[in-house]
Amino acid sequence: MNYTMGWFSTGRDEAARELLQAVYENISSGVIPGRIGYVFCNRRPGEKVESDRFIELAKMLDVKVIFLSSSEFDPHLRLASPGIWRTKYHEEVMNRVQKYGAEVIVLAGYMLIVSPEMCRRCTMMNLHHA
């Protein structure tokens, strides 16, 4: 069976790029049965040099990139009520990615704690202990 994956990463270092590249190559060669339907990054272009490199790699691989800056998303709520902020942030994330229909979300260096609602609604595999 082929799976469509949503690839979530903060893209904060070279390892994030290397992992995305390796999985993409293994999909291309038929080792991994599936495809990466989109990449989600919790940093916007221009926010950090390393995540910009990650986003550029995804674009070079011809993978749709979706982003929503977690540091810019309602920073006052994040300080006042982190749990409510997390729920609201991931509601918006789910709104942005749902139309791409991934069967599984791969958390590959995604440096945020995922909201409980997102855990309930999505099948996820965490490759990083964040």
PDB file of C-alpha atoms in Angstrom:
ATOM      1  CA  MET A   1       0.000   0.000   0.000  1.00  0.00           C
ATOM      2  CA  ASN A   2       1.236   3.482  -0.815  1.00  0.00           C
ATOM      3  CA  TYR A   3       0.864   6.145   1.839  1.00  0.00           C
ATOM      4  CA  THR A   4       0.678   9.893   1.493  1.00  0.00           C
ATOM      5  CA  MET A   5       2.707  11.505   4.238  1.00  0.00           C
ATOM      6  CA  GLY A   6       2.518  14.956   5.702  1.00  0.00           C
ATOM      7  CA  TRP A   7       6.056  15.867   6.773  1.00  0.00           C
ATOM      8  CA  PHE A   8       6.248  18.174   9.812  1.00  0.00           C
ATOM      9  CA  SER A   9       9.568  19.772  10.713  1.00  0.00           C
ATOM     10  CA  THR A  10      10.904  22.951  12.217  1.00  0.00           C
ATOM     11  CA  GLY A  11      13.777  22.587   9.759  1.00  0.00           C
ATOM     12  CA  ARG A  12      16.277  23.905  12.221  1.00  0.00           C
ATOM     13  CA  ASP A  13      19.431  22.140  11.103  1.00  0.00           C
ATOM     14  CA  GLU A  14      21.252  20.140   8.456  1.00  0.00           C
ATOM     15  CA  ALA A  15      19.922  16.874   9.902  1.00  0.00           C
ATOM     16  CA  ALA A  16      16.351  17.954   9.063  1.00  0.00           C
ATOM     17  CA  ARG A  17      17.361  18.436   5.423  1.00  0.00           C
ATOM     18  CA  GLU A  18      19.310  15.190   5.295  1.00  0.00           C
ATOM     19  CA  LEU A  19      16.376  13.199   6.667  1.00  0.00           C
ATOM     20  CA  LEU A  20      13.901  14.729   4.224  1.00  0.00           C
ATOM     21  CA  GLN A  21      16.322  14.089   1.334  1.00  0.00           C
ATOM     22  CA  ALA A  22      16.929  10.475   2.396  1.00  0.00           C
ATOM     23  CA  VAL A  23      13.237   9.676   2.702  1.00  0.00           C
ATOM     24  CA  TYR A  24      12.503  11.366  -0.629  1.00  0.00           C
ATOM     25  CA  GLU A  25      15.235   9.319  -2.326  1.00  0.00           C
ATOM     26  CA  ASN A  26      13.957   6.091  -0.773  1.00  0.00           C
ATOM     27  CA  ILE A  27      10.456   6.881  -1.988  1.00  0.00           C
ATOM     28  CA  SER A  28      11.798   7.641  -5.473  1.00  0.00           C
ATOM     29  CA  SER A  29      13.675   4.338  -5.596  1.00  0.00           C
ATOM     30  CA  GLY A  30      10.650   2.345  -4.388  1.00  0.00           C
ATOM     31  CA  VAL A  31      12.079   1.377  -1.002  1.00  0.00           C
ATOM     32  CA  ILE A  32       9.394   3.357   0.837  1.00  0.00           C
ATOM     33  CA  PRO A  33       5.896   2.807  -0.578  1.00  0.00           C
ATOM     34  CA  GLY A  34       4.366   6.242  -0.629  1.00  0.00           C
ATOM     35  CA  ARG A  35       4.888   9.887  -1.266  1.00  0.00           C
ATOM     36  CA  ILE A  36       5.338  13.100   0.665  1.00  0.00           C
ATOM     37  CA  GLY A  37       2.154  15.051  -0.022  1.00  0.00           C
ATOM     38  CA  TYR A  38       3.350  18.204   1.694  1.00  0.00           C
ATOM     39  CA  VAL A  39       5.905  19.590   4.088  1.00  0.00           C
ATOM     40  CA  PHE A  40       4.708  21.677   7.019  1.00  0.00           C
ATOM     41  CA  CYS A  41       7.161  23.998   8.750  1.00  0.00           C
ATOM     42  CA  ASN A  42       6.380  26.017  11.866  1.00  0.00           C
ATOM     43  CA  ARG A  43       8.658  28.789  10.624  1.00  0.00           C
ATOM     44  CA  ARG A  44       7.882  31.136   7.738  1.00  0.00           C
ATOM     45  CA  PRO A  45      10.359  31.913   4.993  1.00  0.00           C
ATOM     46  CA  GLY A  46      12.790  34.576   6.182  1.00  0.00           C
ATOM     47  CA  GLU A  47      12.416  33.678   9.848  1.00  0.00           C
ATOM     48  CA  LYS A  48      15.629  31.623  10.244  1.00  0.00           C
ATOM     49  CA  VAL A  49      18.424  30.740   7.826  1.00  0.00           C
ATOM     50  CA  GLU A  50      18.323  26.999   8.544  1.00  0.00           C
ATOM     51  CA  SER A  51      14.572  26.671   8.079  1.00  0.00           C
ATOM     52  CA  ASP A  52      14.879  28.682   4.852  1.00  0.00           C
ATOM     53  CA  ARG A  53      17.351  26.054   3.611  1.00  0.00           C
ATOM     54  CA  PHE A  54      14.908  23.323   4.625  1.00  0.00           C
ATOM     55  CA  ILE A  55      12.004  25.020   2.816  1.00  0.00           C
ATOM     56  CA  GLU A  56      14.145  25.506  -0.301  1.00  0.00           C
ATOM     57  CA  LEU A  57      15.058  21.814  -0.298  1.00  0.00           C
ATOM     58  CA  ALA A  58      11.395  20.819  -0.116  1.00  0.00           C
ATOM     59  CA  LYS A  59      10.619  23.140  -3.029  1.00  0.00           C
ATOM     60  CA  MET A  60      13.560  21.732  -5.000  1.00  0.00           C
ATOM     61  CA  LEU A  61      12.113  18.247  -4.433  1.00  0.00           C
ATOM     62  CA  ASP A  62       8.825  19.601  -5.822  1.00  0.00           C
ATOM     63  CA  VAL A  63       6.950  19.059  -2.569  1.00  0.00           C
ATOM     64  CA  LYS A  64       4.218  21.498  -1.515  1.00  0.00           C
ATOM     65  CA  VAL A  65       5.360  23.605   1.460  1.00  0.00           C
ATOM     66  CA  ILE A  66       2.891  24.908   4.024  1.00  0.00           C
ATOM     67  CA  PHE A  67       4.021  27.053   6.923  1.00  0.00           C
ATOM     68  CA  LEU A  68       2.673  28.875   9.933  1.00  0.00           C
ATOM     69  CA  SER A  69       5.143  30.638  12.191  1.00  0.00           C
ATOM     70  CA  SER A  70       4.665  29.358  15.719  1.00  0.00           C
ATOM     71  CA  SER A  71       6.685  32.244  17.146  1.00  0.00           C
ATOM     72  CA  GLU A  72       4.441  34.805  15.440  1.00  0.00           C
ATOM     73  CA  PHE A  73       1.120  33.057  16.120  1.00  0.00           C
ATOM     74  CA  ASP A  74      -0.627  34.960  18.940  1.00  0.00           C
ATOM     75  CA  PRO A  75       2.477  35.440  21.127  1.00  0.00           C
ATOM     76  CA  HIS A  76       0.460  37.038  23.963  1.00  0.00           C
ATOM     77  CA  LEU A  77      -1.769  33.957  24.265  1.00  0.00           C
ATOM     78  CA  ARG A  78       1.280  31.709  24.109  1.00  0.00           C
ATOM     79  CA  LEU A  79       2.694  33.415  27.194  1.00  0.00           C
ATOM     80  CA  ALA A  80      -0.619  33.696  29.037  1.00  0.00           C
ATOM     81  CA  SER A  81      -1.985  30.215  28.344  1.00  0.00           C
ATOM     82  CA  PRO A  82       0.339  27.802  26.536  1.00  0.00           C
ATOM     83  CA  GLY A  83      -2.223  24.963  26.477  1.00  0.00           C
ATOM     84  CA  ILE A  84      -4.927  27.082  24.854  1.00  0.00           C
ATOM     85  CA  TRP A  85      -2.346  28.542  22.466  1.00  0.00           C
ATOM     86  CA  ARG A  86      -1.218  25.028  21.437  1.00  0.00           C
ATOM     87  CA  THR A  87      -4.821  24.008  20.723  1.00  0.00           C
ATOM     88  CA  LYS A  88      -5.523  27.129  18.654  1.00  0.00           C
ATOM     89  CA  TYR A  89      -2.235  26.904  16.782  1.00  0.00           C
ATOM     90  CA  HIS A  90      -2.738  23.269  15.794  1.00  0.00           C
ATOM     91  CA  GLU A  91      -6.368  23.917  14.830  1.00  0.00           C
ATOM     92  CA  GLU A  92      -5.037  26.407  12.294  1.00  0.00           C
ATOM     93  CA  VAL A  93      -2.334  23.982  11.195  1.00  0.00           C
ATOM     94  CA  MET A  94      -4.941  21.247  10.626  1.00  0.00           C
ATOM     95  CA  ASN A  95      -7.089  23.700   8.643  1.00  0.00           C
ATOM     96  CA  ARG A  96      -4.137  24.444   6.379  1.00  0.00           C
ATOM     97  CA  VAL A  97      -3.052  20.837   5.745  1.00  0.00           C
ATOM     98  CA  GLN A  98      -6.344  18.910   5.695  1.00  0.00           C
ATOM     99  CA  LYS A  99      -7.013  19.368   1.980  1.00  0.00           C
ATOM    100  CA  TYR A 100      -3.796  17.497   1.139  1.00  0.00           C
ATOM    101  CA  GLY A 101      -5.159  14.244   2.588  1.00  0.00           C
ATOM    102  CA  ALA A 102      -2.155  12.634   4.252  1.00  0.00           C
ATOM    103  CA  GLU A 103      -2.812   9.236   5.806  1.00  0.00           C
ATOM    104  CA  VAL A 104       0.060   9.694   8.235  1.00  0.00           C
ATOM    105  CA  ILE A 105       1.894  12.707   9.596  1.00  0.00           C
ATOM    106  CA  VAL A 106       5.609  12.227  10.146  1.00  0.00           C
ATOM    107  CA  LEU A 107       7.027  14.443  12.891  1.00  0.00           C
ATOM    108  CA  ALA A 108      10.649  14.758  11.816  1.00  0.00           C
ATOM    109  CA  GLY A 109      12.323  17.327  14.021  1.00  0.00           C
ATOM    110  CA  TYR A 110       9.054  19.155  14.663  1.00  0.00           C
ATOM    111  CA  MET A 111      10.069  21.066  17.766  1.00  0.00           C
ATOM    112  CA  LEU A 112       6.607  21.716  19.180  1.00  0.00           C
ATOM    113  CA  ILE A 113       4.410  19.654  21.449  1.00  0.00           C
ATOM    114  CA  VAL A 114       1.409  18.602  19.370  1.00  0.00           C
ATOM    115  CA  SER A 115      -2.005  19.476  20.771  1.00  0.00           C
ATOM    116  CA  PRO A 116      -4.169  16.684  22.227  1.00  0.00           C
ATOM    117  CA  GLU A 117      -6.847  17.330  19.567  1.00  0.00           C
ATOM    118  CA  MET A 118      -4.356  16.903  16.758  1.00  0.00           C
ATOM    119  CA  CYS A 119      -3.194  13.650  18.371  1.00  0.00           C
ATOM    120  CA  ARG A 120      -6.791  12.414  18.393  1.00  0.00           C
ATOM    121  CA  ARG A 121      -7.543  13.438  14.805  1.00  0.00           C
ATOM    122  CA  CYS A 122      -4.342  12.451  13.020  1.00  0.00           C
ATOM    123  CA  THR A 123      -2.253   9.315  12.708  1.00  0.00           C
ATOM    124  CA  MET A 124       1.290  10.380  13.518  1.00  0.00           C
ATOM    125  CA  MET A 125       4.765   8.922  13.708  1.00  0.00           C
ATOM    126  CA  ASN A 126       7.290  10.862  15.770  1.00  0.00           C
ATOM    127  CA  LEU A 127      10.891  10.551  14.599  1.00  0.00           C
ATOM    128  CA  HIS A 128      12.178  13.034  17.157  1.00  0.00           C
ATOM    129  CA  HIS A 129      11.669  13.148  20.899  1.00  0.00           C
ATOM    130  CA  ALA A 130      10.641  16.813  20.961  1.00  0.00           C
TER     131      ALA A 130
END
